[in-house]
Amino acid sequence: MDQNSGIVRWQSPSNIALVKYWGKRGKQLPQNPSVSFTLSNCRTETSVQYEPSDVFGLSFRFEGKEVPEFQAKIQAFLTEHLYSFPFLERMHLHINSHNTFPHSSGIASSASSMSALVLCLLDIERLLKGEKDIDMQRASYYSRLASGSACRSLFPKMALWGQTEVRGGSSDEYAVSLDKEIHPIFKTYRDSILIVSDAKKAVSSRAGHALMDNNPYAATRYAVAKKNVAELLTALKKGDLERFIRITESEAMQLHALMMCSEPSFILMKPNTLRIINNLFEFRKETDIPVCFTLDAGPNVHILYPDQHAEMVERFIMDELERYCVDGHWIPDQVGEGASRQ
Ligand code: PMV
C-alpha cells in the first residue's frame, strides 16, 4: 500500500446529558451550555479504509449492511465539509460501522457514530501529514457539526459543551473535558438504561430542537439551563450529591415539559416511564441511596448512581423495574474513558 491508502479504526461512546442541550442557533450552535456523562458500554466502532480515487466517493456499511439513510447523512456531512478536508477530494472511503448496543434500543447512536467517524477522518489527515497525534478539540468541533451532542462523547468521564462564564475555556463550538474538575465519586457513576420502548424516536432531535424556536418558554429555559450548569459544576466539584440529583432530575423534567408545550406538542414519556420514576422516588426515600434518573428525548429511563450502591440498586431494578422494560431489557452502563483508537 502507498501512503495514500490504509485503514484507521476508532471507537467512540454515547453520552447522556445531565443539563440538556435543547434548542440551537446558527450552524449547530447550542442555545445553552450542557454537561454530560461519557458512557462506556454503548459505543460505536468504526473503521475507514481509504484509497486514491479521481473523485471523492464513499461506501458505507452498518453492521455489515448498506443503510441508505445513514450513508446519505454521512455523504451530506462530508460533502459540506470537503473544503476542510481537501485530501478527501481524491479519495474513496470504505466505512464500516458497528454499535455495541442494539440499534432498536432507542439509544441515540448519532453521538457515538458521528464522533467515531470524525476521529477516523482526522486520523487519515494525521497520517497523510505525518503528524504525531490528532487534536481532540478539533475532533470535538467537527463532531459538533456532524451531530450536536456528539462533540461531548470524546472525553473521559464528563464533558461540558457551550460557553459559560463559570468555566474558562468553555465554548459553543466544541466540548471540553471535566475529568480533572470533578469529585472522584462521579467517576464511579453507573447508568442503568431501562428500555421502556425500542420504537424509533417519535420526534427526531433535529425537529425537537426546531420546536424550541417558537416555544413560549424558550428564553426562560435557556436562562435556567445556564444557571443549572453553573450550579451543577459546583456540585460536581464538591461531590454534592443532593444538588446533583435535584438539578439532574429537574433537567429531565424540563426537557419533557418543553416538548409538551411545543406547537405541535409531544408526550415522549410512556406510562411505564412514570411507573419507573415513581418507584425510584419511593426507593430513594426508603433507602436514602443517592440514586436518581434522567431521560433523553424519549421514554427510556437512565438510572444514575455511584458504584458503591450498585448491588442494592441493581437488585431493585431486577425486582421492581425490569417488569416495565420491553422484554425485561435494560443495559448496564457506566461512566467511561471516551473515544480511543482501536
Ligand atoms: O445532539 P442532538 O441533536 O441529537 O440533540 C441531543 C438532545 C438531547 O439528547 C435531548 C440532549 C443532549 O444534550 O444530549
PDB file of N, CA, C and O in Angstrom, residues 113-179:
ATOM      1  N   SER A 113     -21.641   7.431  16.729  1.00  0.00           N
ATOM      2  CA  SER A 113     -21.222   7.092  15.365  1.00  0.00           C
ATOM      3  C   SER A 113     -20.560   8.276  14.663  1.00  0.00           C
ATOM      4  O   SER A 113     -19.535   8.115  13.999  1.00  0.00           O
ATOM      5  N   MET A 114     -21.115   9.481  14.826  1.00  0.00           N
ATOM      6  CA  MET A 114     -20.531  10.613  14.113  1.00  0.00           C
ATOM      7  C   MET A 114     -19.180  11.021  14.713  1.00  0.00           C
ATOM      8  O   MET A 114     -18.268  11.417  13.994  1.00  0.00           O
ATOM      9  N   SER A 115     -19.039  10.881  16.049  1.00  0.00           N
ATOM     10  CA  SER A 115     -17.737  11.223  16.631  1.00  0.00           C
ATOM     11  C   SER A 115     -16.679  10.197  16.219  1.00  0.00           C
ATOM     12  O   SER A 115     -15.530  10.555  15.939  1.00  0.00           O
ATOM     13  N   ALA A 116     -17.069   8.918  16.147  1.00  0.00           N
ATOM     14  CA  ALA A 116     -16.104   7.889  15.711  1.00  0.00           C
ATOM     15  C   ALA A 116     -15.665   8.150  14.268  1.00  0.00           C
ATOM     16  O   ALA A 116     -14.478   8.019  13.928  1.00  0.00           O
ATOM     17  N   LEU A 117     -16.623   8.551  13.433  1.00  0.00           N
ATOM     18  CA  LEU A 117     -16.299   8.828  12.031  1.00  0.00           C
ATOM     19  C   LEU A 117     -15.344  10.022  11.905  1.00  0.00           C
ATOM     20  O   LEU A 117     -14.349   9.969  11.166  1.00  0.00           O
ATOM     21  N   VAL A 118     -15.644  11.087  12.638  1.00  0.00           N
ATOM     22  CA  VAL A 118     -14.795  12.282  12.577  1.00  0.00           C
ATOM     23  C   VAL A 118     -13.364  11.938  13.029  1.00  0.00           C
ATOM     24  O   VAL A 118     -12.383  12.371  12.422  1.00  0.00           O
ATOM     25  N   LEU A 119     -13.258  11.136  14.074  1.00  0.00           N
ATOM     26  CA  LEU A 119     -11.925  10.747  14.554  1.00  0.00           C
ATOM     27  C   LEU A 119     -11.173   9.969  13.480  1.00  0.00           C
ATOM     28  O   LEU A 119      -9.966  10.160  13.290  1.00  0.00           O
ATOM     29  N   CYS A 120     -11.874   9.109  12.758  1.00  0.00           N
ATOM     30  CA  CYS A 120     -11.225   8.367  11.664  1.00  0.00           C
ATOM     31  C   CYS A 120     -10.721   9.326  10.590  1.00  0.00           C
ATOM     32  O   CYS A 120      -9.591   9.197  10.098  1.00  0.00           O
ATOM     33  N   LEU A 121     -11.553  10.315  10.245  1.00  0.00           N
ATOM     34  CA  LEU A 121     -11.146  11.286   9.207  1.00  0.00           C
ATOM     35  C   LEU A 121      -9.900  12.065   9.626  1.00  0.00           C
ATOM     36  O   LEU A 121      -8.954  12.237   8.848  1.00  0.00           O
ATOM     37  N   LEU A 122      -9.913  12.541  10.881  1.00  0.00           N
ATOM     38  CA  LEU A 122      -8.763  13.314  11.356  1.00  0.00           C
ATOM     39  C   LEU A 122      -7.524  12.435  11.462  1.00  0.00           C
ATOM     40  O   LEU A 122      -6.401  12.916  11.330  1.00  0.00           O
ATOM     41  N   ASP A 123      -7.745  11.158  11.696  1.00  0.00           N
ATOM     42  CA  ASP A 123      -6.602  10.239  11.774  1.00  0.00           C
ATOM     43  C   ASP A 123      -5.983  10.023  10.388  1.00  0.00           C
ATOM     44  O   ASP A 123      -4.761   9.943  10.243  1.00  0.00           O
ATOM     45  N   ILE A 124      -6.835   9.958   9.369  1.00  0.00           N
ATOM     46  CA  ILE A 124      -6.305   9.831   7.994  1.00  0.00           C
ATOM     47  C   ILE A 124      -5.488  11.083   7.661  1.00  0.00           C
ATOM     48  O   ILE A 124      -4.362  11.009   7.162  1.00  0.00           O
ATOM     49  N   GLU A 125      -6.066  12.238   8.008  1.00  0.00           N
ATOM     50  CA  GLU A 125      -5.369  13.509   7.763  1.00  0.00           C
ATOM     51  C   GLU A 125      -4.003  13.519   8.475  1.00  0.00           C
ATOM     52  O   GLU A 125      -2.983  13.915   7.914  1.00  0.00           O
ATOM     53  N   ARG A 126      -4.006  13.050   9.718  1.00  0.00           N
ATOM     54  CA  ARG A 126      -2.764  12.993  10.511  1.00  0.00           C
ATOM     55  C   ARG A 126      -1.715  12.109   9.818  1.00  0.00           C
ATOM     56  O   ARG A 126      -0.553  12.476   9.686  1.00  0.00           O
ATOM     57  N   LEU A 127      -2.157  10.944   9.339  1.00  0.00           N
ATOM     58  CA  LEU A 127      -1.219  10.022   8.686  1.00  0.00           C
ATOM     59  C   LEU A 127      -0.656  10.640   7.413  1.00  0.00           C
ATOM     60  O   LEU A 127       0.542  10.545   7.137  1.00  0.00           O
ATOM     61  N   LEU A 128      -1.542  11.310   6.636  1.00  0.00           N
ATOM     62  CA  LEU A 128      -1.086  11.918   5.383  1.00  0.00           C
ATOM     63  C   LEU A 128      -0.082  13.034   5.645  1.00  0.00           C
ATOM     64  O   LEU A 128       0.859  13.248   4.889  1.00  0.00           O
ATOM     65  N   LYS A 129      -0.288  13.760   6.757  1.00  0.00           N
ATOM     66  CA  LYS A 129       0.608  14.885   7.073  1.00  0.00           C
ATOM     67  C   LYS A 129       1.819  14.442   7.879  1.00  0.00           C
ATOM     68  O   LYS A 129       2.690  15.256   8.187  1.00  0.00           O
ATOM     69  N   GLY A 130       1.811  13.185   8.306  1.00  0.00           N
ATOM     70  CA  GLY A 130       2.916  12.668   9.116  1.00  0.00           C
ATOM     71  C   GLY A 130       2.949  13.284  10.507  1.00  0.00           C
ATOM     72  O   GLY A 130       4.015  13.449  11.104  1.00  0.00           O
ATOM     73  N   GLU A 131       1.776  13.651  11.042  1.00  0.00           N
ATOM     74  CA  GLU A 131       1.740  14.265  12.372  1.00  0.00           C
ATOM     75  C   GLU A 131       1.647  13.204  13.461  1.00  0.00           C
ATOM     76  O   GLU A 131       1.250  12.064  13.212  1.00  0.00           O
ATOM     77  N   LYS A 132       1.959  13.649  14.699  1.00  0.00           N
ATOM     78  CA  LYS A 132       2.047  12.691  15.791  1.00  0.00           C
ATOM     79  C   LYS A 132       0.658  12.275  16.294  1.00  0.00           C
ATOM     80  O   LYS A 132       0.362  11.100  16.445  1.00  0.00           O
ATOM     81  N   ASP A 133      -0.162  13.258  16.584  1.00  0.00           N
ATOM     82  CA  ASP A 133      -1.484  12.889  17.090  1.00  0.00           C
ATOM     83  C   ASP A 133      -2.541  13.861  16.625  1.00  0.00           C
ATOM     84  O   ASP A 133      -2.225  14.932  16.124  1.00  0.00           O
ATOM     85  N   ILE A 134      -3.811  13.472  16.834  1.00  0.00           N
ATOM     86  CA  ILE A 134      -4.871  14.379  16.399  1.00  0.00           C
ATOM     87  C   ILE A 134      -5.269  15.287  17.559  1.00  0.00           C
ATOM     88  O   ILE A 134      -5.072  14.955  18.720  1.00  0.00           O
ATOM     89  N   ASP A 135      -5.827  16.430  17.203  1.00  0.00           N
ATOM     90  CA  ASP A 135      -6.222  17.436  18.180  1.00  0.00           C
ATOM     91  C   ASP A 135      -7.680  17.160  18.579  1.00  0.00           C
ATOM     92  O   ASP A 135      -8.585  17.266  17.757  1.00  0.00           O
ATOM     93  N   MET A 136      -7.884  16.791  19.853  1.00  0.00           N
ATOM     94  CA  MET A 136      -9.230  16.412  20.284  1.00  0.00           C
ATOM     95  C   MET A 136     -10.211  17.589  20.251  1.00  0.00           C
ATOM     96  O   MET A 136     -11.402  17.397  20.088  1.00  0.00           O
ATOM     97  N   GLN A 137      -9.692  18.799  20.415  1.00  0.00           N
ATOM     98  CA  GLN A 137     -10.580  19.969  20.342  1.00  0.00           C
ATOM     99  C   GLN A 137     -11.152  20.110  18.927  1.00  0.00           C
ATOM    100  O   GLN A 137     -12.327  20.379  18.737  1.00  0.00           O
ATOM    101  N   ARG A 138     -10.280  19.881  17.958  1.00  0.00           N
ATOM    102  CA  ARG A 138     -10.719  19.942  16.566  1.00  0.00           C
ATOM    103  C   ARG A 138     -11.697  18.795  16.262  1.00  0.00           C
ATOM    104  O   ARG A 138     -12.689  18.953  15.563  1.00  0.00           O
ATOM    105  N   ALA A 139     -11.400  17.614  16.840  1.00  0.00           N
ATOM    106  CA  ALA A 139     -12.295  16.458  16.644  1.00  0.00           C
ATOM    107  C   ALA A 139     -13.669  16.775  17.231  1.00  0.00           C
ATOM    108  O   ALA A 139     -14.705  16.438  16.648  1.00  0.00           O
ATOM    109  N   SER A 140     -13.677  17.445  18.379  1.00  0.00           N
ATOM    110  CA  SER A 140     -14.946  17.803  19.010  1.00  0.00           C
ATOM    111  C   SER A 140     -15.693  18.835  18.148  1.00  0.00           C
ATOM    112  O   SER A 140     -16.918  18.759  17.987  1.00  0.00           O
ATOM    113  N   TYR A 141     -14.946  19.777  17.596  1.00  0.00           N
ATOM    114  CA  TYR A 141     -15.533  20.820  16.735  1.00  0.00           C
ATOM    115  C   TYR A 141     -16.271  20.195  15.540  1.00  0.00           C
ATOM    116  O   TYR A 141     -17.438  20.504  15.282  1.00  0.00           O
ATOM    117  N   TYR A 142     -15.602  19.260  14.851  1.00  0.00           N
ATOM    118  CA  TYR A 142     -16.242  18.644  13.678  1.00  0.00           C
ATOM    119  C   TYR A 142     -17.342  17.656  14.084  1.00  0.00           C
ATOM    120  O   TYR A 142     -18.327  17.489  13.362  1.00  0.00           O
ATOM    121  N   SER A 143     -17.171  17.019  15.228  1.00  0.00           N
ATOM    122  CA  SER A 143     -18.233  16.122  15.706  1.00  0.00           C
ATOM    123  C   SER A 143     -19.501  16.927  15.959  1.00  0.00           C
ATOM    124  O   SER A 143     -20.606  16.484  15.665  1.00  0.00           O
ATOM    125  N   ARG A 144     -19.329  18.127  16.515  1.00  0.00           N
ATOM    126  CA  ARG A 144     -20.488  19.004  16.756  1.00  0.00           C
ATOM    127  C   ARG A 144     -21.190  19.348  15.441  1.00  0.00           C
ATOM    128  O   ARG A 144     -22.420  19.306  15.350  1.00  0.00           O
ATOM    129  N   LEU A 145     -20.395  19.644  14.407  1.00  0.00           N
ATOM    130  CA  LEU A 145     -21.012  19.982  13.127  1.00  0.00           C
ATOM    131  C   LEU A 145     -21.749  18.777  12.545  1.00  0.00           C
ATOM    132  O   LEU A 145     -22.764  18.911  11.884  1.00  0.00           O
ATOM    133  N   ALA A 146     -21.225  17.577  12.821  1.00  0.00           N
ATOM    134  CA  ALA A 146     -21.861  16.363  12.293  1.00  0.00           C
ATOM    135  C   ALA A 146     -23.130  16.028  13.068  1.00  0.00           C
ATOM    136  O   ALA A 146     -24.133  15.625  12.486  1.00  0.00           O
ATOM    137  N   SER A 147     -23.095  16.189  14.386  1.00  0.00           N
ATOM    138  CA  SER A 147     -24.274  15.842  15.176  1.00  0.00           C
ATOM    139  C   SER A 147     -24.205  16.405  16.602  1.00  0.00           C
ATOM    140  O   SER A 147     -23.904  15.680  17.549  1.00  0.00           O
ATOM    141  N   GLY A 148     -24.463  17.685  16.744  1.00  0.00           N
ATOM    142  CA  GLY A 148     -24.548  18.384  18.037  1.00  0.00           C
ATOM    143  C   GLY A 148     -23.844  17.725  19.212  1.00  0.00           C
ATOM    144  O   GLY A 148     -22.634  17.871  19.412  1.00  0.00           O
ATOM    145  N   SER A 149     -24.617  16.976  19.990  1.00  0.00           N
ATOM    146  CA  SER A 149     -24.109  16.431  21.250  1.00  0.00           C
ATOM    147  C   SER A 149     -22.963  15.431  21.056  1.00  0.00           C
ATOM    148  O   SER A 149     -22.322  15.036  22.031  1.00  0.00           O
ATOM    149  N   ALA A 150     -22.686  15.034  19.814  1.00  0.00           N
ATOM    150  CA  ALA A 150     -21.553  14.135  19.540  1.00  0.00           C
ATOM    151  C   ALA A 150     -20.239  14.756  20.030  1.00  0.00           C
ATOM    152  O   ALA A 150     -19.298  14.038  20.394  1.00  0.00           O
ATOM    153  N   CYS A 151     -20.188  16.086  20.084  1.00  0.00           N
ATOM    154  CA  CYS A 151     -18.932  16.753  20.486  1.00  0.00           C
ATOM    155  C   CYS A 151     -18.555  16.437  21.923  1.00  0.00           C
ATOM    156  O   CYS A 151     -17.406  16.625  22.319  1.00  0.00           O
ATOM    157  N   ARG A 152     -19.526  15.964  22.741  1.00  0.00           N
ATOM    158  CA  ARG A 152     -19.229  15.673  24.156  1.00  0.00           C
ATOM    159  C   ARG A 152     -18.735  14.252  24.372  1.00  0.00           C
ATOM    160  O   ARG A 152     -18.295  13.902  25.468  1.00  0.00           O
ATOM    161  N   SER A 153     -18.861  13.384  23.326  1.00  0.00           N
ATOM    162  CA  SER A 153     -18.585  11.952  23.516  1.00  0.00           C
ATOM    163  C   SER A 153     -17.108  11.595  23.641  1.00  0.00           C
ATOM    164  O   SER A 153     -16.772  10.529  24.117  1.00  0.00           O
ATOM    165  N   LEU A 154     -16.229  12.495  23.163  1.00  0.00           N
ATOM    166  CA  LEU A 154     -14.820  12.125  23.027  1.00  0.00           C
ATOM    167  C   LEU A 154     -14.066  12.033  24.340  1.00  0.00           C
ATOM    168  O   LEU A 154     -13.054  11.344  24.439  1.00  0.00           O
ATOM    169  N   PHE A 155     -14.560  12.748  25.345  1.00  0.00           N
ATOM    170  CA  PHE A 155     -13.741  12.991  26.538  1.00  0.00           C
ATOM    171  C   PHE A 155     -14.030  12.024  27.682  1.00  0.00           C
ATOM    172  O   PHE A 155     -15.163  11.597  27.853  1.00  0.00           O
ATOM    173  N   PRO A 156     -12.988  11.724  28.485  1.00  0.00           N
ATOM    174  CA  PRO A 156     -13.206  10.804  29.606  1.00  0.00           C
ATOM    175  C   PRO A 156     -14.158  11.389  30.659  1.00  0.00           C
ATOM    176  O   PRO A 156     -14.156  12.595  30.899  1.00  0.00           O
ATOM    177  N   LYS A 157     -14.962  10.523  31.225  1.00  0.00           N
ATOM    178  CA  LYS A 157     -15.831  10.813  32.380  1.00  0.00           C
ATOM    179  C   LYS A 157     -16.954  11.823  32.120  1.00  0.00           C
ATOM    180  O   LYS A 157     -18.119  11.456  32.104  1.00  0.00           O
ATOM    181  N   MET A 158     -16.597  13.110  32.003  1.00  0.00           N
ATOM    182  CA  MET A 158     -17.647  14.124  31.818  1.00  0.00           C
ATOM    183  C   MET A 158     -17.177  15.218  30.875  1.00  0.00           C
ATOM    184  O   MET A 158     -15.969  15.491  30.789  1.00  0.00           O
ATOM    185  N   ALA A 159     -18.142  15.841  30.213  1.00  0.00           N
ATOM    186  CA  ALA A 159     -17.784  16.929  29.289  1.00  0.00           C
ATOM    187  C   ALA A 159     -18.774  18.073  29.418  1.00  0.00           C
ATOM    188  O   ALA A 159     -19.937  17.878  29.805  1.00  0.00           O
ATOM    189  N   LEU A 160     -18.279  19.259  29.095  1.00  0.00           N
ATOM    190  CA  LEU A 160     -19.092  20.480  29.072  1.00  0.00           C
ATOM    191  C   LEU A 160     -19.037  21.039  27.665  1.00  0.00           C
ATOM    192  O   LEU A 160     -17.950  21.227  27.112  1.00  0.00           O
ATOM    193  N   TRP A 161     -20.201  21.278  27.090  1.00  0.00           N
ATOM    194  CA  TRP A 161     -20.253  21.907  25.759  1.00  0.00           C
ATOM    195  C   TRP A 161     -21.057  23.193  25.897  1.00  0.00           C
ATOM    196  O   TRP A 161     -22.197  23.161  26.382  1.00  0.00           O
ATOM    197  N   GLY A 162     -20.477  24.294  25.458  1.00  0.00           N
ATOM    198  CA  GLY A 162     -21.192  25.565  25.475  1.00  0.00           C
ATOM    199  C   GLY A 162     -20.509  26.548  26.396  1.00  0.00           C
ATOM    200  O   GLY A 162     -19.977  26.190  27.440  1.00  0.00           O
ATOM    201  N   GLN A 163     -20.544  27.797  25.956  1.00  0.00           N
ATOM    202  CA  GLN A 163     -19.859  28.851  26.698  1.00  0.00           C
ATOM    203  C   GLN A 163     -20.588  29.149  28.014  1.00  0.00           C
ATOM    204  O   GLN A 163     -21.800  29.300  28.041  1.00  0.00           O
ATOM    205  N   THR A 164     -19.820  29.177  29.091  1.00  0.00           N
ATOM    206  CA  THR A 164     -20.354  29.613  30.384  1.00  0.00           C
ATOM    207  C   THR A 164     -19.266  30.396  31.098  1.00  0.00           C
ATOM    208  O   THR A 164     -18.095  30.004  31.079  1.00  0.00           O
ATOM    209  N   GLU A 165     -19.695  31.502  31.724  1.00  0.00           N
ATOM    210  CA  GLU A 165     -18.683  32.356  32.376  1.00  0.00           C
ATOM    211  C   GLU A 165     -18.030  31.671  33.573  1.00  0.00           C
ATOM    212  O   GLU A 165     -16.983  32.095  34.039  1.00  0.00           O
ATOM    213  N   VAL A 166     -18.656  30.580  34.076  1.00  0.00           N
ATOM    214  CA  VAL A 166     -18.087  29.943  35.266  1.00  0.00           C
ATOM    215  C   VAL A 166     -16.968  28.952  34.929  1.00  0.00           C
ATOM    216  O   VAL A 166     -16.357  28.372  35.817  1.00  0.00           O
ATOM    217  N   ARG A 167     -16.708  28.739  33.640  1.00  0.00           N
ATOM    218  CA  ARG A 167     -15.640  27.803  33.264  1.00  0.00           C
ATOM    219  C   ARG A 167     -14.842  28.399  32.104  1.00  0.00           C
ATOM    220  O   ARG A 167     -15.338  28.453  30.968  1.00  0.00           O
ATOM    221  N   GLY A 168     -13.623  28.871  32.414  1.00  0.00           N
ATOM    222  CA  GLY A 168     -12.751  29.399  31.372  1.00  0.00           C
ATOM    223  C   GLY A 168     -12.484  28.316  30.339  1.00  0.00           C
ATOM    224  O   GLY A 168     -12.428  27.139  30.685  1.00  0.00           O
ATOM    225  N   GLY A 169     -12.343  28.717  29.077  1.00  0.00           N
ATOM    226  CA  GLY A 169     -12.036  27.754  28.020  1.00  0.00           C
ATOM    227  C   GLY A 169     -13.266  27.067  27.460  1.00  0.00           C
ATOM    228  O   GLY A 169     -13.168  26.329  26.481  1.00  0.00           O
ATOM    229  N   SER A 170     -14.441  27.301  28.069  1.00  0.00           N
ATOM    230  CA  SER A 170     -15.657  26.667  27.523  1.00  0.00           C
ATOM    231  C   SER A 170     -16.041  27.373  26.232  1.00  0.00           C
ATOM    232  O   SER A 170     -15.749  28.552  26.042  1.00  0.00           O
ATOM    233  N   SER A 171     -16.696  26.634  25.352  1.00  0.00           N
ATOM    234  CA  SER A 171     -17.001  27.201  24.036  1.00  0.00           C
ATOM    235  C   SER A 171     -18.281  26.606  23.466  1.00  0.00           C
ATOM    236  O   SER A 171     -18.602  25.452  23.725  1.00  0.00           O
ATOM    237  N   ASP A 172     -18.979  27.410  22.674  1.00  0.00           N
ATOM    238  CA  ASP A 172     -20.152  26.892  21.958  1.00  0.00           C
ATOM    239  C   ASP A 172     -19.721  25.987  20.804  1.00  0.00           C
ATOM    240  O   ASP A 172     -20.523  25.242  20.255  1.00  0.00           O
ATOM    241  N   GLU A 173     -18.455  26.089  20.404  1.00  0.00           N
ATOM    242  CA  GLU A 173     -18.012  25.391  19.191  1.00  0.00           C
ATOM    243  C   GLU A 173     -17.481  23.986  19.422  1.00  0.00           C
ATOM    244  O   GLU A 173     -17.391  23.202  18.495  1.00  0.00           O
ATOM    245  N   TYR A 174     -17.115  23.695  20.654  1.00  0.00           N
ATOM    246  CA  TYR A 174     -16.610  22.349  20.965  1.00  0.00           C
ATOM    247  C   TYR A 174     -16.785  22.093  22.456  1.00  0.00           C
ATOM    248  O   TYR A 174     -17.016  23.031  23.242  1.00  0.00           O
ATOM    249  N   ALA A 175     -16.648  20.835  22.828  1.00  0.00           N
ATOM    250  CA  ALA A 175     -16.776  20.482  24.243  1.00  0.00           C
ATOM    251  C   ALA A 175     -15.401  20.440  24.891  1.00  0.00           C
ATOM    252  O   ALA A 175     -14.376  20.328  24.210  1.00  0.00           O
ATOM    253  N   VAL A 176     -15.384  20.551  26.213  1.00  0.00           N
ATOM    254  CA  VAL A 176     -14.133  20.418  26.972  1.00  0.00           C
ATOM    255  C   VAL A 176     -14.308  19.326  28.019  1.00  0.00           C
ATOM    256  O   VAL A 176     -15.420  19.055  28.471  1.00  0.00           O
ATOM    257  N   SER A 177     -13.199  18.719  28.397  1.00  0.00           N
ATOM    258  CA  SER A 177     -13.242  17.643  29.379  1.00  0.00           C
ATOM    259  C   SER A 177     -13.404  18.210  30.789  1.00  0.00           C
ATOM    260  O   SER A 177     -12.797  19.221  31.132  1.00  0.00           O
ATOM    261  N   LEU A 178     -14.207  17.542  31.600  1.00  0.00           N
ATOM    262  CA  LEU A 178     -14.342  17.944  33.011  1.00  0.00           C
ATOM    263  C   LEU A 178     -13.649  16.936  33.924  1.00  0.00           C
ATOM    264  O   LEU A 178     -13.753  17.020  35.144  1.00  0.00           O
ATOM    265  N   ASP A 179     -12.982  15.987  33.307  1.00  0.00           N
ATOM    266  CA  ASP A 179     -12.362  14.878  34.030  1.00  0.00           C
ATOM    267  C   ASP A 179     -11.574  15.310  35.264  1.00  0.00           C
ATOM    268  O   ASP A 179     -11.666  14.712  36.328  1.00  0.00           O
TER     269      ASP A 179
END
